């Protein structure tokens, strides 16, 4: 009979009710649990839990009953907000755009939200009625704004229509019109171009009234995508005509550009102050934030973006600032939906995205009176900054104030983890080949962040420690004994021509000469190559975690979805991939801008982790503004760069061991090889369509490679001879072959 009951229990367990996949992820993250922790508790693999949360697979008995019990307990602690409709499944990625592949990868809705600079509350409502036409029912305003659809042709012929607003914003009625609007003046009428081709009539006569209208009627913003987070503030992009209408300068003077803001005595700033609006410490600049202090849980904060004040850096946003309003709304809207609503430059947004995915605090469990309190959110960097280790501090840091004035720190005093900038003369055999072919690793630094364990808390100093590859930190160790002529590749020792390989331990590829500071991934790679390491000293972080995983996934999904819209799918064959990449930007120049912005968000966000002083009268030995952020973490940046560089070196070694081919030049994530043909397929060892395991693989996914450019061997030799530089880094010019005297250092 007991066996019968067991079968009955198993049958019931096999049908245990589970919440939708997105809710499973929300509940786990609301409690600060990682995928690894849940997997360990259920005795399954991490990928298994990830599959349950993405909806790709469903749990089976006996894990299903235990998983249902876990989610049930979490649902009691963190009930869903029944007053707000949750975002639809997959809303992190909009629908495809004109001509896009139907097989575009759909990103799972990763919880995220911006970390706000100032708390704020809702503002006074404008009670003057205005008739509405074709409007959407509002839940946030006493009266709806008049809404129209943008004409099929905008100011330039053939303008594309943006994706439907619903595809970009989900189903939250508070933000029915999308995350942002481009405000423009046409024929005396102020219009707000939203995502999806929606155009709103703006009745505001002043800048203060425009802020009021945005918060009470426009229904702009983005729902919080992280359990403990906050909703994203609405973003208004002001065109030149809108600046004129609201009394702002169309361009900044030289002094204002240097200051990064207009003067506090400007009439527009005074007007906001009279209406009891405040500006952040950065003042009224290209990315101004206008708010009122919060007295409750609701916010009153609007972000401004002013392209003509250089808010959209052309290095990252291309010609976005010159686009007509509807097209600009489309570009920024796609970026906002797939990454987050811009909070400033791509670098600022990249850093804010880290905090958005791991807010520093969360609500505690109810106390005896049923009240919740703010507490540290596990897995985050917290609210307070922590000091770095002395070796991790950049020159001029307060930790180094006691050093002699002109002291130059060497490798044994300073952690120096940077990307490759290495080149060598070509061999006689390579000179007999016809082409130099460059391959570039897709989103290399994002791939380096994926799955990387980084420190979350303060460093602990250790003397003569035993190296532990699981402990993030900085290690003082001598790696000069590592000989690249004889290394382990997998489990086998392989003999290579070490003179044709860069050292994996230095950015210039030079062999270390003695003890130096390295991040954990660099030392771990020395062990992987088969060599013993004996650290002299270390600063390790016992409080650690995979802080950047969600950040990587969010940006990866944004990149893949946008590339799929441009006709480059993740499942292409190598030949089809090269064909699809050829001229992909011309298929939709606006979406190509989004791709560039996503890439810049990765690099810029990591760079911000070690932001240096930016003027403001700073002197060496004094603190600078960035040090007050908990996200000022040079150790995390160093770990990502270290892992990215060693990942690349590992592929180079495996390629050399299998083919006998060695790189001629490396610049960051671009590697140049000499080959007989102009295509990467002329030297990458594919067999029956399959790449070398662990080597270079063509494809669009982060960590895979694409064709960067091809030049002739004769071109390379002529350039080096012209500048008398046998080790000129040809990877810097392989894309288009253009080299100037300034580039060569002449």
PDB file of C-alpha atoms in Angstrom, residues 9-189:
ATOM      1  CA  UNK A   9       2.344  11.407  -4.377  1.00  0.00           C
ATOM      2  CA  UNK A  10       4.665  11.337  -7.371  1.00  0.00           C
ATOM      3  CA  UNK A  11       1.707  11.803  -9.711  1.00  0.00           C
ATOM      4  CA  UNK A  12       0.520  14.830  -7.739  1.00  0.00           C
ATOM      5  CA  UNK A  13       4.051  16.254  -7.659  1.00  0.00           C
ATOM      6  CA  UNK A  14       4.343  15.907 -11.415  1.00  0.00           C
ATOM      7  CA  UNK A  15       1.529  18.443 -11.786  1.00  0.00           C
ATOM      8  CA  UNK A  16       2.664  20.930  -9.129  1.00  0.00           C
ATOM      9  CA  UNK A  17       1.458  24.369 -10.191  1.00  0.00           C
ATOM     10  CA  UNK A  18       4.275  26.759 -11.132  1.00  0.00           C
ATOM     11  CA  UNK A  19       4.145  30.499 -11.873  1.00  0.00           C
ATOM     12  CA  UNK A  20       5.113  31.746 -15.367  1.00  0.00           C
ATOM     13  CA  UNK A  21       8.849  31.779 -16.201  1.00  0.00           C
ATOM     14  CA  UNK A  22       9.237  35.549 -15.790  1.00  0.00           C
ATOM     15  CA  UNK A  23       7.640  35.360 -12.328  1.00  0.00           C
ATOM     16  CA  UNK A  24      10.033  32.578 -11.330  1.00  0.00           C
ATOM     17  CA  UNK A  25      12.978  34.842 -12.093  1.00  0.00           C
ATOM     18  CA  UNK A  26      11.361  37.809 -10.316  1.00  0.00           C
ATOM     19  CA  UNK A  27      10.806  35.815  -7.145  1.00  0.00           C
ATOM     20  CA  UNK A  28      14.351  34.458  -7.110  1.00  0.00           C
ATOM     21  CA  UNK A  29      15.919  37.869  -7.624  1.00  0.00           C
ATOM     22  CA  UNK A  30      13.569  39.552  -5.152  1.00  0.00           C
ATOM     23  CA  UNK A  31      15.069  37.324  -2.444  1.00  0.00           C
ATOM     24  CA  UNK A  32      18.607  37.928  -3.696  1.00  0.00           C
ATOM     25  CA  UNK A  33      19.155  34.309  -4.710  1.00  0.00           C
ATOM     26  CA  UNK A  34      21.540  33.387  -7.491  1.00  0.00           C
ATOM     27  CA  UNK A  35      20.973  30.650 -10.052  1.00  0.00           C
ATOM     28  CA  UNK A  36      23.833  28.731  -8.448  1.00  0.00           C
ATOM     29  CA  UNK A  37      22.193  28.829  -5.012  1.00  0.00           C
ATOM     30  CA  UNK A  38      18.869  27.556  -6.319  1.00  0.00           C
ATOM     31  CA  UNK A  39      20.592  24.880  -8.383  1.00  0.00           C
ATOM     32  CA  UNK A  40      22.592  23.690  -5.364  1.00  0.00           C
ATOM     33  CA  UNK A  41      19.469  23.524  -3.181  1.00  0.00           C
ATOM     34  CA  UNK A  42      17.597  21.453  -5.767  1.00  0.00           C
ATOM     35  CA  UNK A  43      20.661  19.368  -6.696  1.00  0.00           C
ATOM     36  CA  UNK A  44      20.481  20.299 -10.383  1.00  0.00           C
ATOM     37  CA  UNK A  45      22.741  22.170 -12.797  1.00  0.00           C
ATOM     38  CA  UNK A  46      22.724  25.968 -13.031  1.00  0.00           C
ATOM     39  CA  UNK A  47      21.719  25.737 -16.681  1.00  0.00           C
ATOM     40  CA  UNK A  48      18.699  23.675 -15.662  1.00  0.00           C
ATOM     41  CA  UNK A  49      17.335  26.443 -13.412  1.00  0.00           C
ATOM     42  CA  UNK A  50      18.096  29.003 -16.120  1.00  0.00           C
ATOM     43  CA  UNK A  51      16.052  26.929 -18.561  1.00  0.00           C
ATOM     44  CA  UNK A  52      13.111  26.839 -16.153  1.00  0.00           C
ATOM     45  CA  UNK A  53      13.215  30.635 -15.807  1.00  0.00           C
ATOM     46  CA  UNK A  54      13.442  31.203 -19.543  1.00  0.00           C
ATOM     47  CA  UNK A  55      10.573  28.820 -20.290  1.00  0.00           C
ATOM     48  CA  UNK A  56      12.748  26.613 -22.492  1.00  0.00           C
ATOM     49  CA  UNK A  57      12.265  23.614 -20.182  1.00  0.00           C
ATOM     50  CA  UNK A  58       9.967  22.626 -17.319  1.00  0.00           C
ATOM     51  CA  UNK A  59      11.009  20.875 -14.097  1.00  0.00           C
ATOM     52  CA  UNK A  60      10.114  17.220 -13.617  1.00  0.00           C
ATOM     53  CA  UNK A  61       9.609  15.215 -10.435  1.00  0.00           C
ATOM     54  CA  UNK A  62      11.066  15.075  -7.889  1.00  0.00           C
ATOM     55  CA  UNK A  63      12.589  18.546  -8.457  1.00  0.00           C
ATOM     56  CA  UNK A  64       9.273  20.030  -9.617  1.00  0.00           C
ATOM     57  CA  UNK A  65       7.586  19.661  -6.221  1.00  0.00           C
ATOM     58  CA  UNK A  66      10.580  21.151  -4.384  1.00  0.00           C
ATOM     59  CA  UNK A  67      10.832  23.993  -6.911  1.00  0.00           C
ATOM     60  CA  UNK A  68       7.112  24.734  -6.564  1.00  0.00           C
ATOM     61  CA  UNK A  69       7.509  24.812  -2.787  1.00  0.00           C
ATOM     62  CA  UNK A  70      10.409  27.265  -3.032  1.00  0.00           C
ATOM     63  CA  UNK A  71       8.486  29.583  -5.371  1.00  0.00           C
ATOM     64  CA  UNK A  72       5.423  29.373  -3.145  1.00  0.00           C
ATOM     65  CA  UNK A  73       7.413  30.505  -0.124  1.00  0.00           C
ATOM     66  CA  UNK A  74       8.974  33.363  -2.094  1.00  0.00           C
ATOM     67  CA  UNK A  75       5.573  34.429  -3.419  1.00  0.00           C
ATOM     68  CA  UNK A  76       4.387  34.829   0.171  1.00  0.00           C
ATOM     69  CA  UNK A  77       7.365  37.090   0.920  1.00  0.00           C
ATOM     70  CA  UNK A  78       7.266  39.047  -2.342  1.00  0.00           C
ATOM     71  CA  UNK A  79       3.737  39.179  -3.732  1.00  0.00           C
ATOM     72  CA  UNK A  80       3.318  40.608  -7.212  1.00  0.00           C
ATOM     73  CA  UNK A  81       1.996  44.157  -7.500  1.00  0.00           C
ATOM     74  CA  UNK A  82      -1.614  43.512  -8.490  1.00  0.00           C
ATOM     75  CA  UNK A  83      -2.214  47.173  -9.311  1.00  0.00           C
ATOM     76  CA  UNK A  84       0.219  47.128 -12.221  1.00  0.00           C
ATOM     77  CA  UNK A  85       0.027  44.770 -15.119  1.00  0.00           C
ATOM     78  CA  UNK A  86       3.384  42.997 -15.490  1.00  0.00           C
ATOM     79  CA  UNK A  87       5.396  43.391 -18.682  1.00  0.00           C
ATOM     80  CA  UNK A  88       4.528  40.845 -21.311  1.00  0.00           C
ATOM     81  CA  UNK A  89       6.849  37.879 -21.736  1.00  0.00           C
ATOM     82  CA  UNK A  90       9.801  38.865 -23.867  1.00  0.00           C
ATOM     83  CA  UNK A  91       9.112  42.610 -23.809  1.00  0.00           C
ATOM     84  CA  UNK A  92      12.775  43.326 -23.212  1.00  0.00           C
ATOM     85  CA  UNK A  93      13.187  42.863 -26.973  1.00  0.00           C
ATOM     86  CA  UNK A  94      10.898  44.689 -29.409  1.00  0.00           C
ATOM     87  CA  UNK A  95       9.461  43.092 -32.489  1.00  0.00           C
ATOM     88  CA  UNK A  96      11.613  42.946 -35.566  1.00  0.00           C
ATOM     89  CA  UNK A  97      11.955  45.926 -37.847  1.00  0.00           C
ATOM     90  CA  UNK A  98      11.658  46.205 -41.587  1.00  0.00           C
ATOM     91  CA  UNK A  99      13.314  43.317 -43.359  1.00  0.00           C
ATOM     92  CA  UNK A 100      14.433  41.612 -40.147  1.00  0.00           C
ATOM     93  CA  UNK A 101      14.759  37.894 -39.829  1.00  0.00           C
ATOM     94  CA  UNK A 102      11.837  36.143 -38.238  1.00  0.00           C
ATOM     95  CA  UNK A 103      14.267  34.083 -36.216  1.00  0.00           C
ATOM     96  CA  UNK A 104      15.570  37.014 -34.194  1.00  0.00           C
ATOM     97  CA  UNK A 105      16.583  35.865 -30.703  1.00  0.00           C
ATOM     98  CA  UNK A 106      14.171  37.043 -28.046  1.00  0.00           C
ATOM     99  CA  UNK A 107      15.780  38.271 -24.854  1.00  0.00           C
ATOM    100  CA  UNK A 108      14.205  37.132 -21.631  1.00  0.00           C
ATOM    101  CA  UNK A 109      12.901  39.997 -19.474  1.00  0.00           C
ATOM    102  CA  UNK A 110      15.875  40.613 -17.213  1.00  0.00           C
ATOM    103  CA  UNK A 111      14.858  42.746 -14.224  1.00  0.00           C
ATOM    104  CA  UNK A 112      16.517  46.133 -14.310  1.00  0.00           C
ATOM    105  CA  UNK A 113      16.007  49.780 -13.384  1.00  0.00           C
ATOM    106  CA  UNK A 114      18.084  52.934 -13.150  1.00  0.00           C
ATOM    107  CA  UNK A 115      19.792  53.843  -9.885  1.00  0.00           C
ATOM    108  CA  UNK A 116      18.516  57.346  -9.254  1.00  0.00           C
ATOM    109  CA  UNK A 117      20.680  60.345  -8.346  1.00  0.00           C
ATOM    110  CA  UNK A 118      17.973  62.034  -6.293  1.00  0.00           C
ATOM    111  CA  UNK A 119      14.741  60.836  -4.714  1.00  0.00           C
ATOM    112  CA  UNK A 120      11.634  62.639  -5.904  1.00  0.00           C
ATOM    113  CA  UNK A 121       7.852  62.671  -5.617  1.00  0.00           C
ATOM    114  CA  UNK A 122       4.960  63.364  -7.936  1.00  0.00           C
ATOM    115  CA  UNK A 123       4.309  66.965  -8.861  1.00  0.00           C
ATOM    116  CA  UNK A 124       1.259  69.176  -8.923  1.00  0.00           C
ATOM    117  CA  UNK A 125      -1.210  68.337 -11.666  1.00  0.00           C
ATOM    118  CA  UNK A 126      -2.139  70.775 -14.398  1.00  0.00           C
ATOM    119  CA  UNK A 127      -5.896  71.087 -14.109  1.00  0.00           C
ATOM    120  CA  UNK A 128      -6.599  73.150 -17.211  1.00  0.00           C
ATOM    121  CA  UNK A 129      -8.760  70.911 -19.440  1.00  0.00           C
ATOM    122  CA  UNK A 130      -7.916  70.376 -23.095  1.00  0.00           C
ATOM    123  CA  UNK A 131      -9.916  68.262 -25.563  1.00  0.00           C
ATOM    124  CA  UNK A 132      -8.368  64.939 -26.562  1.00  0.00           C
ATOM    125  CA  UNK A 133      -8.526  63.112 -29.862  1.00  0.00           C
ATOM    126  CA  UNK A 134      -7.503  59.499 -30.557  1.00  0.00           C
ATOM    127  CA  UNK A 135      -6.162  59.290 -27.032  1.00  0.00           C
ATOM    128  CA  UNK A 136      -5.403  56.232 -24.929  1.00  0.00           C
ATOM    129  CA  UNK A 137      -7.147  55.892 -21.525  1.00  0.00           C
ATOM    130  CA  UNK A 138      -4.919  57.347 -18.818  1.00  0.00           C
ATOM    131  CA  UNK A 139      -4.373  56.198 -15.252  1.00  0.00           C
ATOM    132  CA  UNK A 140      -1.801  58.834 -14.366  1.00  0.00           C
ATOM    133  CA  UNK A 141      -3.427  62.114 -15.300  1.00  0.00           C
ATOM    134  CA  UNK A 142      -6.712  63.982 -14.860  1.00  0.00           C
ATOM    135  CA  UNK A 143      -6.919  64.444 -18.631  1.00  0.00           C
ATOM    136  CA  UNK A 144      -5.361  62.639 -21.574  1.00  0.00           C
ATOM    137  CA  UNK A 145      -3.011  64.278 -24.046  1.00  0.00           C
ATOM    138  CA  UNK A 146      -4.069  64.577 -27.656  1.00  0.00           C
ATOM    139  CA  UNK A 147      -2.422  61.814 -29.612  1.00  0.00           C
ATOM    140  CA  UNK A 148      -1.899  61.447 -33.314  1.00  0.00           C
ATOM    141  CA  UNK A 149       0.174  59.167 -35.484  1.00  0.00           C
ATOM    142  CA  UNK A 150       3.251  60.382 -37.263  1.00  0.00           C
ATOM    143  CA  UNK A 151       2.739  60.670 -41.019  1.00  0.00           C
ATOM    144  CA  UNK A 152       4.158  57.905 -43.153  1.00  0.00           C
ATOM    145  CA  UNK A 153       6.792  60.324 -44.416  1.00  0.00           C
ATOM    146  CA  UNK A 154       8.578  62.621 -42.033  1.00  0.00           C
ATOM    147  CA  UNK A 155      10.866  65.533 -42.893  1.00  0.00           C
ATOM    148  CA  UNK A 156      12.925  63.354 -45.161  1.00  0.00           C
ATOM    149  CA  UNK A 157      11.502  61.037 -47.830  1.00  0.00           C
ATOM    150  CA  UNK A 158      11.339  57.349 -47.082  1.00  0.00           C
ATOM    151  CA  UNK A 159      11.512  57.718 -43.304  1.00  0.00           C
ATOM    152  CA  UNK A 160      10.772  54.465 -41.505  1.00  0.00           C
ATOM    153  CA  UNK A 161       7.973  54.052 -39.048  1.00  0.00           C
ATOM    154  CA  UNK A 162       9.047  52.919 -35.606  1.00  0.00           C
ATOM    155  CA  UNK A 163       7.914  49.698 -33.977  1.00  0.00           C
ATOM    156  CA  UNK A 164       4.522  49.751 -32.231  1.00  0.00           C
ATOM    157  CA  UNK A 165       4.655  51.330 -28.805  1.00  0.00           C
ATOM    158  CA  UNK A 166       3.176  48.218 -27.214  1.00  0.00           C
ATOM    159  CA  UNK A 167       6.143  46.202 -28.435  1.00  0.00           C
ATOM    160  CA  UNK A 168       8.506  48.565 -26.679  1.00  0.00           C
ATOM    161  CA  UNK A 169       6.737  49.172 -23.404  1.00  0.00           C
ATOM    162  CA  UNK A 170       4.760  46.059 -22.551  1.00  0.00           C
ATOM    163  CA  UNK A 171       1.321  46.466 -21.010  1.00  0.00           C
ATOM    164  CA  UNK A 172       1.921  48.862 -18.096  1.00  0.00           C
ATOM    165  CA  UNK A 173      -0.723  51.577 -18.571  1.00  0.00           C
ATOM    166  CA  UNK A 174       1.327  54.114 -16.623  1.00  0.00           C
ATOM    167  CA  UNK A 175       3.866  54.133 -19.448  1.00  0.00           C
ATOM    168  CA  UNK A 176       1.555  53.483 -22.366  1.00  0.00           C
ATOM    169  CA  UNK A 177       3.401  55.948 -24.614  1.00  0.00           C
ATOM    170  CA  UNK A 178       6.860  54.479 -24.185  1.00  0.00           C
ATOM    171  CA  UNK A 179       9.993  55.376 -22.246  1.00  0.00           C
ATOM    172  CA  UNK A 180      10.746  58.690 -23.945  1.00  0.00           C
ATOM    173  CA  UNK A 181       9.668  61.397 -26.365  1.00  0.00           C
ATOM    174  CA  UNK A 182      11.438  63.774 -28.737  1.00  0.00           C
ATOM    175  CA  UNK A 183       9.963  67.252 -28.302  1.00  0.00           C
ATOM    176  CA  UNK A 184       9.888  69.384 -31.447  1.00  0.00           C
ATOM    177  CA  UNK A 185       8.093  72.501 -32.711  1.00  0.00           C
ATOM    178  CA  UNK A 186       6.466  72.419 -36.142  1.00  0.00           C
ATOM    179  CA  UNK A 187       4.404  75.298 -37.529  1.00  0.00           C
ATOM    180  CA  UNK A 188       4.184  76.809 -34.069  1.00  0.00           C
ATOM    181  CA  UNK A 189       2.832  73.594 -32.513  1.00  0.00           C
TER     182      UNK A 189
END
